[in-house]
């Protein structure tokens, strides 16, 4: 998880990534510049349809299981991908006006057009690392104009050893690996995340992959959102998350990436894709003023 870079450094990083295929590990890029292998399950082809590129990160157009065609489309990315400062520990953003633009991609990562946000419906880096933008387009309008359907959020906990694809709209690259396990507590700098997905080593995610949907290749549904990796082997520092057990012991996995689970999020969105943090089963953190 990197803070965005600016100016000529952004161009240099982009160019280097094109040549080398890697550029650091954490995940905000330059600003502007078969479930178990032993079961032999069939996998669904994963492509770029529905993914988006932000100015500094990746994202996707997503729907809840109960979303309807006439509902305003939602774009999901990381909380640390918000424009401006990243949310601090304990900070929750709700219903903040936004006119951010997203470049919508087709299945081959070709640029289809631009959709725009009307607000940040929700964003935080507490317990998880996620942002949801409500756009000025409905799912039906996007499908009619661009022939693109949204990705659907799964409602079941991801499974260990599941095969996954991390779809980066920013880099137009898909990373394929598996779920190695889960970190009950993941700490990075001032932030703490719960029940994070740990990747197998094949997914060497880089800056700009932040916010990428993590797709379960057995179901084709989004099971998590990519957000960080341990860059240099440091313990619990920015860009170097560590796993902390119930006794407070920290474990470092240098070069390993992580994602935040999304299976419980649909419980927080009701009819019309409206956010309801008081809904039964919703565990997303609330703004401080709304806590009791």
mmCIF file with all atom_site columns, N, CA, C and O in Angstrom, residues 159-178:
data_model
loop_
_atom_site.group_PDB
_atom_site.id
_atom_site.type_symbol
_atom_site.label_atom_id
_atom_site.label_alt_id
_atom_site.label_comp_id
_atom_site.label_asym_id
_atom_site.label_entity_id
_atom_site.label_seq_id
_atom_site.pdbx_PDB_ins_code
_atom_site.Cartn_x
_atom_site.Cartn_y
_atom_site.Cartn_z
_atom_site.occupancy
_atom_site.B_iso_or_equiv
_atom_site.pdbx_formal_charge
_atom_site.auth_seq_id
_atom_site.auth_comp_id
_atom_site.auth_asym_id
_atom_site.auth_atom_id
_atom_site.pdbx_PDB_model_num
ATOM 1  N N  . UNK A 1 159 ? -12.430 -19.757 0.473   1.00 0.00 ? 159 UNK A N  1
ATOM 2  C CA . UNK A 1 159 ? -11.915 -21.036 0.956   1.00 0.00 ? 159 UNK A CA 1
ATOM 3  C C  . UNK A 1 159 ? -10.411 -21.137 0.759   1.00 0.00 ? 159 UNK A C  1
ATOM 4  O O  . UNK A 1 159 ? -9.864  -20.694 -0.262  1.00 0.00 ? 159 UNK A O  1
ATOM 5  N N  . UNK A 1 160 ? -9.744  -21.725 1.719   1.00 0.00 ? 160 UNK A N  1
ATOM 6  C CA . UNK A 1 160 ? -8.324  -21.983 1.593   1.00 0.00 ? 160 UNK A CA 1
ATOM 7  C C  . UNK A 1 160 ? -8.074  -22.896 0.393   1.00 0.00 ? 160 UNK A C  1
ATOM 8  O O  . UNK A 1 160 ? -8.839  -23.827 0.142   1.00 0.00 ? 160 UNK A O  1
ATOM 9  N N  . UNK A 1 161 ? -7.025  -22.596 -0.340  1.00 0.00 ? 161 UNK A N  1
ATOM 10 C CA . UNK A 1 161 ? -6.601  -23.307 -1.546  1.00 0.00 ? 161 UNK A CA 1
ATOM 11 C C  . UNK A 1 161 ? -7.450  -22.986 -2.762  1.00 0.00 ? 161 UNK A C  1
ATOM 12 O O  . UNK A 1 161 ? -7.218  -23.524 -3.850  1.00 0.00 ? 161 UNK A O  1
ATOM 13 N N  . UNK A 1 162 ? -8.449  -22.116 -2.614  1.00 0.00 ? 162 UNK A N  1
ATOM 14 C CA . UNK A 1 162 ? -9.243  -21.719 -3.775  1.00 0.00 ? 162 UNK A CA 1
ATOM 15 C C  . UNK A 1 162 ? -8.349  -21.040 -4.802  1.00 0.00 ? 162 UNK A C  1
ATOM 16 O O  . UNK A 1 162 ? -7.428  -20.296 -4.461  1.00 0.00 ? 162 UNK A O  1
ATOM 17 N N  . UNK A 1 163 ? -8.609  -21.289 -6.068  1.00 0.00 ? 163 UNK A N  1
ATOM 18 C CA . UNK A 1 163 ? -7.891  -20.635 -7.148  1.00 0.00 ? 163 UNK A CA 1
ATOM 19 C C  . UNK A 1 163 ? -8.526  -19.268 -7.397  1.00 0.00 ? 163 UNK A C  1
ATOM 20 O O  . UNK A 1 163 ? -9.749  -19.153 -7.473  1.00 0.00 ? 163 UNK A O  1
ATOM 21 N N  . UNK A 1 164 ? -7.702  -18.257 -7.536  1.00 0.00 ? 164 UNK A N  1
ATOM 22 C CA . UNK A 1 164 ? -8.202  -16.890 -7.692  1.00 0.00 ? 164 UNK A CA 1
ATOM 23 C C  . UNK A 1 164 ? -7.475  -16.163 -8.813  1.00 0.00 ? 164 UNK A C  1
ATOM 24 O O  . UNK A 1 164 ? -6.356  -16.524 -9.189  1.00 0.00 ? 164 UNK A O  1
ATOM 25 N N  . UNK A 1 165 ? -8.131  -15.134 -9.314  1.00 0.00 ? 165 UNK A N  1
ATOM 26 C CA . UNK A 1 165 ? -7.536  -14.219 -10.290 1.00 0.00 ? 165 UNK A CA 1
ATOM 27 C C  . UNK A 1 165 ? -7.701  -12.805 -9.775  1.00 0.00 ? 165 UNK A C  1
ATOM 28 O O  . UNK A 1 165 ? -8.801  -12.406 -9.357  1.00 0.00 ? 165 UNK A O  1
ATOM 29 N N  . UNK A 1 166 ? -6.613  -12.039 -9.786  1.00 0.00 ? 166 UNK A N  1
ATOM 30 C CA . UNK A 1 166 ? -6.626  -10.643 -9.353  1.00 0.00 ? 166 UNK A CA 1
ATOM 31 C C  . UNK A 1 166 ? -6.573  -9.795  -10.608 1.00 0.00 ? 166 UNK A C  1
ATOM 32 O O  . UNK A 1 166 ? -5.574  -9.797  -11.343 1.00 0.00 ? 166 UNK A O  1
ATOM 33 N N  . UNK A 1 167 ? -7.648  -9.049  -10.878 1.00 0.00 ? 167 UNK A N  1
ATOM 34 C CA . UNK A 1 167 ? -7.800  -8.359  -12.160 1.00 0.00 ? 167 UNK A CA 1
ATOM 35 C C  . UNK A 1 167 ? -7.486  -6.873  -11.991 1.00 0.00 ? 167 UNK A C  1
ATOM 36 O O  . UNK A 1 167 ? -8.280  -6.110  -11.436 1.00 0.00 ? 167 UNK A O  1
ATOM 37 N N  . UNK A 1 168 ? -6.334  -6.446  -12.476 1.00 0.00 ? 168 UNK A N  1
ATOM 38 C CA . UNK A 1 168 ? -5.913  -5.052  -12.349 1.00 0.00 ? 168 UNK A CA 1
ATOM 39 C C  . UNK A 1 168 ? -6.285  -4.253  -13.586 1.00 0.00 ? 168 UNK A C  1
ATOM 40 O O  . UNK A 1 168 ? -5.698  -4.421  -14.655 1.00 0.00 ? 168 UNK A O  1
ATOM 41 N N  . UNK A 1 169 ? -7.272  -3.361  -13.424 1.00 0.00 ? 169 UNK A N  1
ATOM 42 C CA . UNK A 1 169 ? -7.642  -2.480  -14.520 1.00 0.00 ? 169 UNK A CA 1
ATOM 43 C C  . UNK A 1 169 ? -6.593  -1.423  -14.795 1.00 0.00 ? 169 UNK A C  1
ATOM 44 O O  . UNK A 1 169 ? -6.451  -0.950  -15.920 1.00 0.00 ? 169 UNK A O  1
ATOM 45 N N  . UNK A 1 170 ? -5.825  -1.039  -13.760 1.00 0.00 ? 170 UNK A N  1
ATOM 46 C CA . UNK A 1 170 ? -4.784  -0.021  -13.943 1.00 0.00 ? 170 UNK A CA 1
ATOM 47 C C  . UNK A 1 170 ? -3.682  -0.539  -14.851 1.00 0.00 ? 170 UNK A C  1
ATOM 48 O O  . UNK A 1 170 ? -3.260  0.130   -15.797 1.00 0.00 ? 170 UNK A O  1
ATOM 49 N N  . UNK A 1 171 ? -3.186  -1.749  -14.567 1.00 0.00 ? 171 UNK A N  1
ATOM 50 C CA . UNK A 1 171 ? -2.077  -2.308  -15.349 1.00 0.00 ? 171 UNK A CA 1
ATOM 51 C C  . UNK A 1 171 ? -2.558  -3.169  -16.516 1.00 0.00 ? 171 UNK A C  1
ATOM 52 O O  . UNK A 1 171 ? -1.752  -3.603  -17.330 1.00 0.00 ? 171 UNK A O  1
ATOM 53 N N  . UNK A 1 172 ? -3.884  -3.447  -16.551 1.00 0.00 ? 172 UNK A N  1
ATOM 54 C CA . UNK A 1 172 ? -4.422  -4.330  -17.591 1.00 0.00 ? 172 UNK A CA 1
ATOM 55 C C  . UNK A 1 172 ? -3.709  -5.685  -17.552 1.00 0.00 ? 172 UNK A C  1
ATOM 56 O O  . UNK A 1 172 ? -3.257  -6.217  -18.567 1.00 0.00 ? 172 UNK A O  1
ATOM 57 N N  . UNK A 1 173 ? -3.641  -6.219  -16.345 1.00 0.00 ? 173 UNK A N  1
ATOM 58 C CA . UNK A 1 173 ? -2.959  -7.486  -16.114 1.00 0.00 ? 173 UNK A CA 1
ATOM 59 C C  . UNK A 1 173 ? -3.746  -8.314  -15.110 1.00 0.00 ? 173 UNK A C  1
ATOM 60 O O  . UNK A 1 173 ? -4.306  -7.773  -14.151 1.00 0.00 ? 173 UNK A O  1
ATOM 61 N N  . UNK A 1 174 ? -3.782  -9.614  -15.349 1.00 0.00 ? 174 UNK A N  1
ATOM 62 C CA . UNK A 1 174 ? -4.450  -10.540 -14.435 1.00 0.00 ? 174 UNK A CA 1
ATOM 63 C C  . UNK A 1 174 ? -3.401  -11.427 -13.769 1.00 0.00 ? 174 UNK A C  1
ATOM 64 O O  . UNK A 1 174 ? -2.588  -12.054 -14.442 1.00 0.00 ? 174 UNK A O  1
ATOM 65 N N  . UNK A 1 175 ? -3.434  -11.449 -12.442 1.00 0.00 ? 175 UNK A N  1
ATOM 66 C CA . UNK A 1 175 ? -2.524  -12.283 -11.652 1.00 0.00 ? 175 UNK A CA 1
ATOM 67 C C  . UNK A 1 175 ? -3.296  -13.514 -11.194 1.00 0.00 ? 175 UNK A C  1
ATOM 68 O O  . UNK A 1 175 ? -4.403  -13.388 -10.657 1.00 0.00 ? 175 UNK A O  1
ATOM 69 N N  . UNK A 1 176 ? -2.712  -14.698 -11.372 1.00 0.00 ? 176 UNK A N  1
ATOM 70 C CA . UNK A 1 176 ? -3.395  -15.940 -10.999 1.00 0.00 ? 176 UNK A CA 1
ATOM 71 C C  . UNK A 1 176 ? -2.597  -16.693 -9.945  1.00 0.00 ? 176 UNK A C  1
ATOM 72 O O  . UNK A 1 176 ? -1.386  -16.882 -10.095 1.00 0.00 ? 176 UNK A O  1
ATOM 73 N N  . UNK A 1 177 ? -3.272  -17.088 -8.875  1.00 0.00 ? 177 UNK A N  1
ATOM 74 C CA . UNK A 1 177 ? -2.620  -17.840 -7.804  1.00 0.00 ? 177 UNK A CA 1
ATOM 75 C C  . UNK A 1 177 ? -3.689  -18.527 -6.978  1.00 0.00 ? 177 UNK A C  1
ATOM 76 O O  . UNK A 1 177 ? -4.768  -18.851 -7.491  1.00 0.00 ? 177 UNK A O  1
ATOM 77 N N  . UNK A 1 178 ? -3.417  -18.761 -5.702  1.00 0.00 ? 178 UNK A N  1
ATOM 78 C CA . UNK A 1 178 ? -4.385  -19.392 -4.831  1.00 0.00 ? 178 UNK A CA 1
ATOM 79 C C  . UNK A 1 178 ? -4.411  -18.728 -3.476  1.00 0.00 ? 178 UNK A C  1
ATOM 80 O O  . UNK A 1 178 ? -3.584  -17.862 -3.166  1.00 0.00 ? 178 UNK A O  1
#
